[in-house]
GROMACS .gro file of C-alpha atoms in nm:
model
  445
    1MET     CA    1   0.768  -0.594  -0.653
    2THR     CA    2   0.676  -0.383  -0.353
    3LYS     CA    3   0.464  -0.550  -0.086
    4ILE     CA    4   0.259  -0.400   0.192
    5PRO     CA    5   0.188  -0.590   0.519
    6LEU     CA    6  -0.163  -0.685   0.616
    7VAL     CA    7  -0.118  -0.514   0.948
    8SER     CA    8   0.104  -0.240   1.078
    9HIS     CA    9   0.083  -0.301   1.451
   10ALA     CA   10   0.408  -0.266   1.645
   11SER     CA   11   0.399  -0.605   1.806
   12PRO     CA   12   0.248  -0.958   1.739
   13ALA     CA   13   0.103  -0.933   2.090
   14SER     CA   14  -0.090  -0.600   2.006
   15VAL     CA   15  -0.463  -0.614   2.019
   16PHE     CA   16  -0.595  -0.658   1.666
   17ALA     CA   17  -0.969  -0.697   1.752
   18TYR     CA   18  -1.225  -0.717   2.027
   19ARG     CA   19  -1.478  -0.990   1.986
   20GLY     CA   20  -1.726  -1.054   2.269
   21GLY     CA   21  -1.522  -1.051   2.584
   22GLU     CA   22  -1.203  -1.164   2.404
   23CYS     CA   23  -0.899  -0.966   2.287
   24ILE     CA   24  -0.755  -1.111   1.970
   25SER     CA   25  -0.388  -1.049   1.906
   26VAL     CA   26  -0.217  -0.971   1.581
   27ALA     CA   27  -0.040  -1.312   1.599
   28ARG     CA   28  -0.372  -1.494   1.635
   29PHE     CA   29  -0.518  -1.304   1.340
   30LEU     CA   30  -0.223  -1.394   1.113
   31GLN     CA   31  -0.251  -1.761   1.217
   32ASP     CA   32  -0.622  -1.765   1.135
   33VAL     CA   33  -0.554  -1.597   0.802
   34ALA     CA   34  -0.281  -1.848   0.711
   35ALA     CA   35  -0.505  -2.142   0.813
   36LEU     CA   36  -0.804  -2.016   0.612
   37ALA     CA   37  -0.585  -1.938   0.306
   38GLN     CA   38  -0.485  -2.304   0.299
   39ALA     CA   39  -0.850  -2.413   0.307
   40LEU     CA   40  -0.995  -2.181   0.044
   41PRO     CA   41  -1.075  -2.327  -0.302
   42ASP     CA   42  -0.855  -2.225  -0.599
   43ARG     CA   43  -1.083  -1.960  -0.748
   44ARG     CA   44  -1.052  -1.603  -0.875
   45TYR     CA   45  -1.349  -1.432  -0.700
   46ILE     CA   46  -1.491  -1.451  -0.349
   47LEU     CA   47  -1.821  -1.324  -0.213
   48ASN     CA   48  -1.754  -1.259   0.159
   49LEU     CA   49  -2.082  -1.258   0.352
   50CYS     CA   50  -1.943  -1.277   0.703
   51THR     CA   51  -2.126  -1.038   0.930
   52ASP     CA   52  -1.879  -1.068   1.212
   53ARG     CA   53  -1.617  -0.811   1.124
   54TYR     CA   54  -1.329  -1.026   1.248
   55HIS     CA   55  -1.442  -1.321   1.039
   56PHE     CA   56  -1.480  -1.087   0.744
   57ALA     CA   57  -1.121  -0.955   0.796
   58VAL     CA   58  -0.982  -1.303   0.813
   59GLY     CA   59  -1.162  -1.398   0.498
   60PHE     CA   60  -1.059  -1.076   0.315
   61ALA     CA   61  -0.692  -1.127   0.411
   62ALA     CA   62  -0.692  -1.495   0.331
   63ALA     CA   63  -0.831  -1.425  -0.014
   64LEU     CA   64  -0.557  -1.162  -0.066
   65LEU     CA   65  -0.292  -1.419   0.010
   66ARG     CA   66  -0.442  -1.650  -0.246
   67GLY     CA   67  -0.453  -1.378  -0.508
   68GLN     CA   68  -0.833  -1.370  -0.501
   69ILE     CA   69  -1.062  -1.069  -0.549
   70SER     CA   70  -1.337  -0.990  -0.303
   71LEU     CA   71  -1.659  -0.881  -0.466
   72LEU     CA   72  -1.843  -0.617  -0.269
   73PRO     CA   73  -2.191  -0.555  -0.422
   74PRO     CA   74  -2.444  -0.313  -0.273
   75ASN     CA   75  -2.680  -0.599  -0.178
   76TYR     CA   76  -2.710  -0.981  -0.193
   77THR     CA   77  -3.043  -1.034  -0.358
   78PRO     CA   78  -3.066  -1.362  -0.551
   79SER     CA   79  -3.096  -1.172  -0.877
   80LEU     CA   80  -2.785  -0.965  -0.826
   81VAL     CA   81  -2.581  -1.270  -0.698
   82GLU     CA   82  -2.688  -1.453  -1.016
   83ARG     CA   83  -2.564  -1.164  -1.226
   84LEU     CA   84  -2.231  -1.174  -1.041
   85ARG     CA   85  -2.201  -1.551  -1.089
   86LEU     CA   86  -2.240  -1.503  -1.469
   87CYS     CA   87  -2.007  -1.205  -1.486
   88TYR     CA   88  -1.735  -1.352  -1.260
   89PRO     CA   89  -1.701  -1.726  -1.340
   90GLY     CA   90  -1.587  -1.944  -1.054
   91MET     CA   91  -1.714  -1.709  -0.785
   92TYR     CA   92  -1.773  -1.873  -0.452
   93CYS     CA   93  -1.914  -1.759  -0.120
   94LEU     CA   94  -1.776  -1.748   0.233
   95ALA     CA   95  -2.051  -1.733   0.493
   96GLU     CA   96  -2.113  -1.798   0.862
   97GLY     CA   97  -2.469  -1.931   0.828
   98ALA     CA   98  -2.694  -2.108   0.577
   99VAL     CA   99  -2.685  -1.943   0.238
  100ASP     CA  100  -2.847  -2.085  -0.078
  101PHE     CA  101  -2.744  -1.918  -0.403
  102GLN     CA  102  -2.808  -2.143  -0.700
  103GLY     CA  103  -2.489  -2.256  -0.866
  104VAL     CA  104  -2.261  -2.088  -0.609
  105GLU     CA  105  -2.034  -2.296  -0.387
  106VAL     CA  106  -2.063  -2.191  -0.017
  107ILE     CA  107  -1.768  -2.236   0.218
  108PRO     CA  108  -1.888  -2.236   0.579
  109PHE     CA  109  -1.684  -2.015   0.824
  110PRO     CA  110  -1.542  -2.055   1.079
  111LEU     CA  111  -1.400  -2.388   0.977
  112VAL     CA  112  -1.213  -2.623   1.207
  113LEU     CA  113  -0.867  -2.515   1.083
  114GLU     CA  114  -0.524  -2.658   1.157
  115PRO     CA  115  -0.294  -2.390   1.301
  116GLN     CA  116  -0.034  -2.269   1.052
  117ALA     CA  117   0.315  -2.151   1.121
  118ILE     CA  118   0.365  -1.786   1.034
  119GLY     CA  119   0.643  -1.736   0.782
  120GLY     CA  120   0.834  -1.401   0.739
  121ASP     CA  121   0.626  -1.304   0.439
  122ILE     CA  122   0.294  -1.440   0.538
  123GLY     CA  123   0.143  -1.099   0.605
  124SER     CA  124   0.247  -0.908   0.291
  125VAL     CA  125   0.066  -0.848  -0.035
  126PRO     CA  126   0.187  -0.683  -0.359
  127GLN     CA  127   0.068  -0.324  -0.362
  128GLU     CA  128  -0.055  -0.341  -0.723
  129GLN     CA  129  -0.265  -0.654  -0.662
  130CYS     CA  130  -0.637  -0.610  -0.708
  131ALA     CA  131  -0.795  -0.662  -0.369
  132ALA     CA  132  -1.161  -0.597  -0.437
  133LEU     CA  133  -1.422  -0.495  -0.689
  134VAL     CA  134  -1.649  -0.244  -0.514
  135PHE     CA  135  -1.984  -0.170  -0.668
  136THR     CA  136  -2.178   0.154  -0.661
  137SER     CA  137  -2.484   0.161  -0.437
  138GLY     CA  138  -2.736   0.173  -0.716
  139SER     CA  139  -2.890   0.495  -0.576
  140THR     CA  140  -2.889   0.644  -0.925
  141GLY     CA  141  -2.902   0.328  -1.146
  142ASP     CA  142  -2.746  -0.016  -1.192
  143PRO     CA  143  -2.442  -0.096  -0.970
  144VAL     CA  144  -2.104  -0.056  -1.152
  145ALA     CA  145  -1.785  -0.226  -1.043
  146HIS     CA  146  -1.466  -0.034  -0.956
  147PRO     CA  147  -1.136  -0.215  -0.890
  148LYS     CA  148  -0.940  -0.132  -0.573
  149SER     CA  149  -0.570  -0.223  -0.542
  150TRP     CA  150  -0.425  -0.331  -0.211
  151GLY     CA  151  -0.181  -0.044  -0.223
  152GLY     CA  152  -0.456   0.210  -0.291
  153LEU     CA  153  -0.663   0.081   0.000
  154CYS     CA  154  -0.367   0.101   0.231
  155MET     CA  155  -0.273   0.455   0.123
  156GLY     CA  156  -0.636   0.559   0.183
  157ALA     CA  157  -0.627   0.418   0.537
  158LEU     CA  158  -0.314   0.621   0.613
  159ALA     CA  159  -0.460   0.938   0.464
  160GLU     CA  160  -0.779   0.895   0.669
  161ALA     CA  161  -0.583   0.852   0.990
  162GLU     CA  162  -0.388   1.167   0.918
  163SER     CA  163  -0.710   1.361   0.853
  164LEU     CA  164  -0.855   1.239   1.188
  165GLY     CA  165  -0.537   1.307   1.386
  166LEU     CA  166  -0.498   0.940   1.477
  167ARG     CA  167  -0.153   0.836   1.604
  168PRO     CA  168  -0.013   0.502   1.482
  169ASP     CA  169  -0.040   0.228   1.740
  170SER     CA  170  -0.265   0.429   1.959
  171GLY     CA  171  -0.488   0.122   2.009
  172VAL     CA  172  -0.815   0.312   1.953
  173ALA     CA  173  -1.104   0.068   1.934
  174LEU     CA  174  -1.335   0.122   1.634
  175VAL     CA  175  -1.703   0.034   1.686
  176GLY     CA  176  -1.887   0.043   1.351
  177THR     CA  177  -2.266   0.034   1.273
  178VAL     CA  178  -2.197  -0.016   0.907
  179PRO     CA  179  -2.123  -0.351   0.742
  180ALA     CA  180  -1.771  -0.440   0.642
  181GLN     CA  181  -1.892  -0.518   0.283
  182HIS     CA  182  -1.974  -0.146   0.227
  183MET     CA  183  -1.682   0.081   0.113
  184TYR     CA  184  -1.721   0.308   0.415
  185GLY     CA  185  -1.720   0.010   0.650
  186LEU     CA  186  -1.431  -0.156   0.470
  187GLU     CA  187  -1.219   0.160   0.487
  188SER     CA  188  -1.314   0.310   0.819
  189CYS     CA  189  -1.389   0.007   1.040
  190MET     CA  190  -1.138  -0.248   0.911
  191LEU     CA  191  -0.856  -0.107   0.693
  192LEU     CA  192  -0.817   0.208   0.914
  193ALA     CA  193  -0.744  -0.031   1.207
  194MET     CA  194  -0.530  -0.279   1.014
  195GLN     CA  195  -0.301  -0.011   0.866
  196ASN     CA  196  -0.266   0.220   1.168
  197GLY     CA  197  -0.222  -0.013   1.465
  198LEU     CA  198  -0.575   0.030   1.591
  199ALA     CA  199  -0.831  -0.234   1.702
  200MET     CA  200  -1.143  -0.327   1.515
  201VAL     CA  201  -1.455  -0.453   1.693
  202ALA     CA  202  -1.616  -0.767   1.553
  203GLU     CA  203  -1.968  -0.693   1.639
  204ARG     CA  204  -2.190  -0.447   1.442
  205PRO     CA  205  -2.440  -0.310   1.696
  206PHE     CA  206  -2.764  -0.174   1.544
  207TYR     CA  207  -3.004  -0.066   1.819
  208PRO     CA  208  -2.920   0.237   2.045
  209ALA     CA  209  -2.899   0.021   2.361
  210ASP     CA  210  -2.661  -0.225   2.187
  211ILE     CA  211  -2.437   0.053   2.058
  212ARG     CA  212  -2.414   0.213   2.400
  213GLU     CA  213  -2.349  -0.118   2.576
  214ARG     CA  214  -2.073  -0.220   2.329
  215LEU     CA  215  -1.897   0.114   2.364
  216GLU     CA  216  -1.914   0.092   2.741
  217GLN     CA  217  -1.760  -0.260   2.737
  218LEU     CA  218  -1.444  -0.134   2.555
  219PRO     CA  219  -1.142   0.024   2.719
  220VAL     CA  220  -1.056   0.382   2.624
  221PRO     CA  221  -0.961   0.518   2.373
  222ARG     CA  222  -1.264   0.424   2.162
  223CYS     CA  223  -1.465   0.580   1.880
  224LEU     CA  224  -1.790   0.529   1.692
  225VAL     CA  225  -1.806   0.490   1.313
  226THR     CA  226  -2.168   0.538   1.203
  227THR     CA  227  -2.413   0.703   0.963
  228PRO     CA  228  -2.655   0.995   1.001
  229ILE     CA  229  -2.963   0.766   1.028
  230HIS     CA  230  -2.801   0.552   1.297
  231LEU     CA  231  -2.672   0.854   1.485
  232ARG     CA  232  -3.008   1.026   1.478
  233THR     CA  233  -3.182   0.715   1.624
  234LEU     CA  234  -2.907   0.684   1.891
  235LEU     CA  235  -2.927   1.047   2.001
  236ALA     CA  236  -3.309   1.024   2.021
  237GLU     CA  237  -3.271   0.798   2.323
  238PRO     CA  238  -3.222   0.958   2.663
  239GLY     CA  239  -2.941   0.871   2.899
  240ILE     CA  240  -2.567   0.931   2.941
  241LEU     CA  241  -2.352   0.824   2.650
  242PRO     CA  242  -1.988   0.702   2.692
  243GLU     CA  243  -1.707   0.952   2.622
  244LEU     CA  244  -1.528   0.890   2.290
  245GLU     CA  245  -1.214   1.005   2.107
  246PHE     CA  246  -1.436   1.104   1.819
  247VAL     CA  247  -1.750   1.021   1.618
  248LEU     CA  248  -1.709   0.949   1.248
  249CYS     CA  249  -2.004   0.986   1.011
  250ALA     CA  250  -2.056   0.929   0.636
  251THR     CA  251  -2.288   0.803   0.358
  252ALA     CA  252  -2.516   1.104   0.365
  253PRO     CA  253  -2.510   1.477   0.460
  254LEU     CA  254  -2.527   1.539   0.831
  255ALA     CA  255  -2.730   1.829   0.971
  256LEU     CA  256  -2.523   2.076   1.178
  257GLU     CA  257  -2.781   2.060   1.468
  258LEU     CA  258  -2.732   1.684   1.488
  259ALA     CA  259  -2.353   1.718   1.490
  260GLU     CA  260  -2.369   1.972   1.773
  261ILE     CA  261  -2.594   1.748   1.977
  262ALA     CA  262  -2.360   1.447   1.917
  263GLU     CA  263  -2.052   1.640   2.027
  264ALA     CA  264  -2.225   1.750   2.341
  265ARG     CA  265  -2.359   1.407   2.430
  266PHE     CA  266  -2.038   1.216   2.359
  267ALA     CA  267  -1.801   1.496   2.477
  268ALA     CA  268  -1.600   1.435   2.158
  269PRO     CA  269  -1.555   1.596   1.812
  270LEU     CA  270  -1.761   1.467   1.519
  271TYR     CA  271  -1.605   1.431   1.179
  272GLU     CA  272  -1.754   1.357   0.846
  273ILE     CA  273  -1.594   1.170   0.554
  274TYR     CA  274  -1.691   1.263   0.198
  275GLY     CA  275  -1.623   1.005  -0.073
  276CYS     CA  276  -1.773   0.779  -0.336
  277THR     CA  277  -1.721   0.425  -0.460
  278GLU     CA  278  -1.527   0.545  -0.766
  279ALA     CA  279  -1.263   0.737  -0.564
  280GLY     CA  280  -1.300   0.608  -0.208
  281MET     CA  281  -1.238   0.872   0.060
  282VAL     CA  282  -1.189   1.221  -0.081
  283ALA     CA  283  -1.218   1.474   0.202
  284SER     CA  284  -1.312   1.526   0.570
  285ARG     CA  285  -1.442   1.798   0.790
  286ARG     CA  286  -1.542   1.867   1.153
  287THR     CA  287  -1.901   1.950   1.090
  288THR     CA  288  -1.933   2.204   1.372
  289ALA     CA  289  -1.626   2.396   1.250
  290GLY     CA  290  -1.774   2.495   0.909
  291ALA     CA  291  -1.939   2.368   0.591
  292GLU     CA  292  -1.620   2.339   0.388
  293TRP     CA  293  -1.439   2.008   0.322
  294GLN     CA  294  -1.057   1.954   0.326
  295LEU     CA  295  -0.904   1.721   0.065
  296MET     CA  296  -0.718   1.427   0.209
  297SER     CA  297  -0.337   1.405   0.189
  298GLY     CA  298  -0.193   1.338  -0.154
  299LEU     CA  299  -0.515   1.425  -0.349
  300GLU     CA  300  -0.561   1.692  -0.607
  301MET     CA  301  -0.889   1.833  -0.739
  302ALA     CA  302  -0.987   2.038  -1.042
  303GLN     CA  303  -1.294   2.145  -1.235
  304VAL     CA  304  -1.317   1.980  -1.577
  305GLY     CA  305  -1.601   2.132  -1.775
  306GLU     CA  306  -1.921   2.101  -1.572
  307THR     CA  307  -1.780   1.821  -1.352
  308CYS     CA  308  -1.508   1.786  -1.091
  309GLN     CA  309  -1.228   1.534  -1.085
  310VAL     CA  310  -1.000   1.409  -0.816
  311TRP     CA  311  -0.673   1.216  -0.856
  312GLY     CA  312  -0.341   1.133  -0.698
  313GLY     CA  313  -0.263   0.959  -0.360
  314HIS     CA  314  -0.482   0.658  -0.295
  315VAL     CA  315  -0.722   0.746  -0.585
  316GLY     CA  316  -0.456   0.706  -0.856
  317LEU     CA  317  -0.613   0.783  -1.190
  318ALA     CA  318  -0.859   1.070  -1.215
  319ALA     CA  319  -1.212   0.990  -1.096
  320THR     CA  320  -1.512   1.214  -1.188
  321LEU     CA  321  -1.725   1.304  -0.886
  322SER     CA  322  -2.107   1.291  -0.909
  323ASP     CA  323  -2.158   1.601  -0.692
  324VAL     CA  324  -2.183   1.972  -0.766
  325ILE     CA  325  -1.859   2.111  -0.608
  326GLN     CA  326  -1.742   2.464  -0.559
  327GLN     CA  327  -1.376   2.500  -0.482
  328SER     CA  328  -1.259   2.767  -0.239
  329ASP     CA  329  -0.895   2.695  -0.308
  330ALA     CA  330  -0.680   2.392  -0.402
  331ARG     CA  331  -0.752   2.210  -0.077
  332THR     CA  332  -1.103   2.313   0.033
  333PHE     CA  333  -1.444   2.300  -0.131
  334SER     CA  334  -1.818   2.307  -0.062
  335LEU     CA  335  -2.081   2.051  -0.171
  336HIS     CA  336  -2.409   2.147  -0.332
  337GLY     CA  337  -2.571   1.809  -0.392
  338ARG     CA  338  -2.530   1.537  -0.652
  339THR     CA  339  -2.526   1.633  -1.018
  340ALA     CA  340  -2.805   1.378  -1.077
  341ASP     CA  341  -3.010   1.533  -0.798
  342LEU     CA  342  -3.047   1.877  -0.950
  343VAL     CA  343  -3.415   1.975  -0.985
  344ASN     CA  344  -3.513   2.233  -1.242
  345ILE     CA  345  -3.882   2.338  -1.249
  346ALA     CA  346  -4.028   2.649  -1.418
  347GLY     CA  347  -3.674   2.788  -1.446
  348LYS     CA  348  -3.605   2.755  -1.080
  349ARG     CA  349  -3.330   2.522  -0.953
  350THR     CA  350  -3.252   2.341  -0.634
  351SER     CA  351  -3.118   1.995  -0.533
  352LEU     CA  352  -3.289   1.692  -0.374
  353ALA     CA  353  -3.026   1.717  -0.100
  354SER     CA  354  -3.146   2.069  -0.010
  355LEU     CA  355  -3.511   1.965  -0.022
  356ASN     CA  356  -3.440   1.656   0.196
  357HIS     CA  357  -3.253   1.872   0.446
  358GLN     CA  358  -3.549   2.115   0.479
  359LEU     CA  359  -3.796   1.829   0.515
  360ASN     CA  360  -3.603   1.654   0.786
  361GLN     CA  361  -3.549   1.975   0.982
  362ILE     CA  362  -3.927   2.000   1.053
  363PRO     CA  363  -4.000   1.916   1.415
  364GLY     CA  364  -4.185   1.584   1.432
  365VAL     CA  365  -4.042   1.446   1.106
  366LEU     CA  366  -3.851   1.131   1.196
  367ASP     CA  367  -3.736   1.060   0.838
  368GLY     CA  368  -3.828   1.185   0.493
  369VAL     CA  369  -3.720   1.198   0.132
  370PHE     CA  370  -3.806   1.386  -0.188
  371PHE     CA  371  -3.823   1.197  -0.520
  372VAL     CA  372  -3.861   1.318  -0.878
  373HIS     CA  373  -3.953   1.063  -1.142
  374ASP     CA  374  -4.020   1.163  -1.500
  375ASP     CA  375  -4.243   0.891  -1.642
  376ARG     CA  376  -4.426   1.112  -1.888
  377GLY     CA  377  -4.163   1.085  -2.171
  378ASP     CA  378  -4.198   1.447  -2.279
  379GLY     CA  379  -3.861   1.566  -2.138
  380ALA     CA  380  -4.031   1.790  -1.878
  381MET     CA  381  -3.941   1.746  -1.516
  382ALA     CA  382  -4.226   1.612  -1.300
  383ARG     CA  383  -4.338   1.774  -0.982
  384PRO     CA  384  -4.145   1.635  -0.677
  385GLN     CA  385  -4.319   1.398  -0.442
  386ALA     CA  386  -4.219   1.307  -0.092
  387PHE     CA  387  -4.239   1.021   0.155
  388VAL     CA  388  -4.230   1.105   0.523
  389VAL     CA  389  -4.226   0.927   0.859
  390ALA     CA  390  -4.403   1.173   1.087
  391PRO     CA  391  -4.650   1.020   1.328
  392GLY     CA  392  -4.867   1.296   1.482
  393LEU     CA  393  -4.827   1.537   1.194
  394ALA     CA  394  -5.073   1.615   0.910
  395SER     CA  395  -5.004   1.712   0.552
  396GLU     CA  396  -5.095   2.072   0.630
  397ASP     CA  397  -4.831   2.080   0.907
  398ILE     CA  398  -4.549   1.969   0.678
  399LEU     CA  399  -4.649   2.165   0.368
  400GLY     CA  400  -4.693   2.477   0.589
  401ALA     CA  401  -4.343   2.436   0.732
  402LEU     CA  402  -4.190   2.378   0.385
  403ARG     CA  403  -4.355   2.690   0.239
  404LYS     CA  404  -4.136   2.891   0.480
  405THR     CA  405  -3.809   2.743   0.349
  406ILE     CA  406  -3.852   2.634  -0.017
  407ASP     CA  407  -4.011   2.782  -0.327
  408ALA     CA  408  -4.373   2.680  -0.384
  409VAL     CA  409  -4.290   2.503  -0.718
  410PHE     CA  410  -4.094   2.245  -0.519
  411LEU     CA  411  -4.366   2.160  -0.267
  412PRO     CA  412  -4.429   1.782  -0.286
  413ARG     CA  413  -4.739   1.671  -0.469
  414PRO     CA  414  -4.827   1.418  -0.350
  415LEU     CA  415  -4.694   1.390   0.007
  416HIS     CA  416  -4.716   1.033   0.131
  417PHE     CA  417  -4.705   0.923   0.495
  418VAL     CA  418  -4.523   0.592   0.553
  419GLU     CA  419  -4.423   0.383   0.859
  420ALA     CA  420  -4.060   0.361   0.743
  421LEU     CA  421  -3.841   0.431   0.444
  422PRO     CA  422  -3.675   0.134   0.276
  423ARG     CA  423  -3.314   0.222   0.377
  424ASN     CA  424  -3.036  -0.031   0.339
  425SER     CA  425  -2.784  -0.133   0.602
  426THR     CA  426  -2.586   0.194   0.559
  427GLY     CA  427  -2.899   0.416   0.567
  428LYS     CA  428  -2.907   0.478   0.194
  429LEU     CA  429  -3.216   0.482  -0.024
  430THR     CA  430  -3.159   0.328  -0.370
  431ARG     CA  431  -3.336   0.445  -0.673
  432ASP     CA  432  -3.495   0.104  -0.727
  433SER     CA  433  -3.640   0.096  -0.366
  434LEU     CA  434  -3.788   0.448  -0.416
  435LEU     CA  435  -3.934   0.351  -0.752
  436GLN     CA  436  -4.104   0.050  -0.585
  437LEU     CA  437  -4.240   0.281  -0.324
  438VAL     CA  438  -4.374   0.523  -0.587
  439GLN     CA  439  -4.537   0.234  -0.779
  440ARG     CA  440  -4.698   0.095  -0.461
  441TYR     CA  441  -4.865   0.422  -0.371
  442ALA     CA  442  -4.961   0.499  -0.730
  443LYS     CA  443  -5.193   0.198  -0.726
  444HIS     CA  444  -5.389   0.356  -0.444
  445GLU     CA  445  -5.436   0.694  -0.613
   0.00000   0.00000   0.00000
């Protein structure tokens, strides 16, 4: 049975994490993991709600050592947690604060733990062991669970480091604005550090001033792992930004103009990661160098009918991608939006991704999204509608700008002005949240 260590740092004294003003060593991390593993209940499934990334990592690793599977759903609403409790008997919750989920045992963390001696095999886990069940975001329907083995997660972290040009044990500090419970946050803020001798940062800064302050507190080299919506808000603030090794962005397409501004302000390259819950990370690109994506090491891709599949490396068995992909060669491809996002009206086709891009390029639009909902039941596609955050603009301003870039059949009817879009912690808009928005505004029409 092949085992893979929890961490790959060269020395027990290496910095594993930065938390507040404290440097936490690899040795301290392994001691905390061993102590928590002894204290966890004998169950099969764990719901890790720790918002402190170091606490989350300790809980995730302790669960691994106990052979437990971490459940990583897209949200933690009472209704979804109740569904998880029924689907995964014996599920318990690890949390830092007060949590009240009916019928779910909650273990408070951090506990007062007795220090544990570190044995020679304390930090190793069988590569085939299921480490997590990661659920789709629900952006196109109900969340679906996908199992992730410890070996697959570790291979993905190594492939990601290679694609970013990261050297093992370089000690780069990773500041992330995304939660550890999200696949992107799990891979790029935690596992990337654990499997390549880097240093994670416990805090998850949200506001621009907090992000800038946390970066400035860290020694170089350092980098920022974020999303387009967080990056856009950060770059809208004036002032000098700290120099970075690189900026990493994912969860939604990034506009070239925003990437160019980010590289100039941070004096560093900006890379994007393309992936999905089903496959994990699939490809990367430096946005300012071109639109095409490069497959990560060990992966293969091929067109299968009208869909595209990827397999090999950390993906393992073939996974079908939900995007319209055009391959240039075996290793590079272009994205043309999600398969489910294709819009066909009066014989003319486009994608919601393209429409959203054009909407958000309009000066004065802070955020916006198109939505198509067929509630007529006749099989015909409804006219797109749009929701926009654009104080100071009128409908005529936005529709006039859109007429210059999109066909008239795709102009939004109606166009709603809102104070904010219901984005989740990673900046995504789920189908359910948009449907609720549609229903709310339909009542006033």
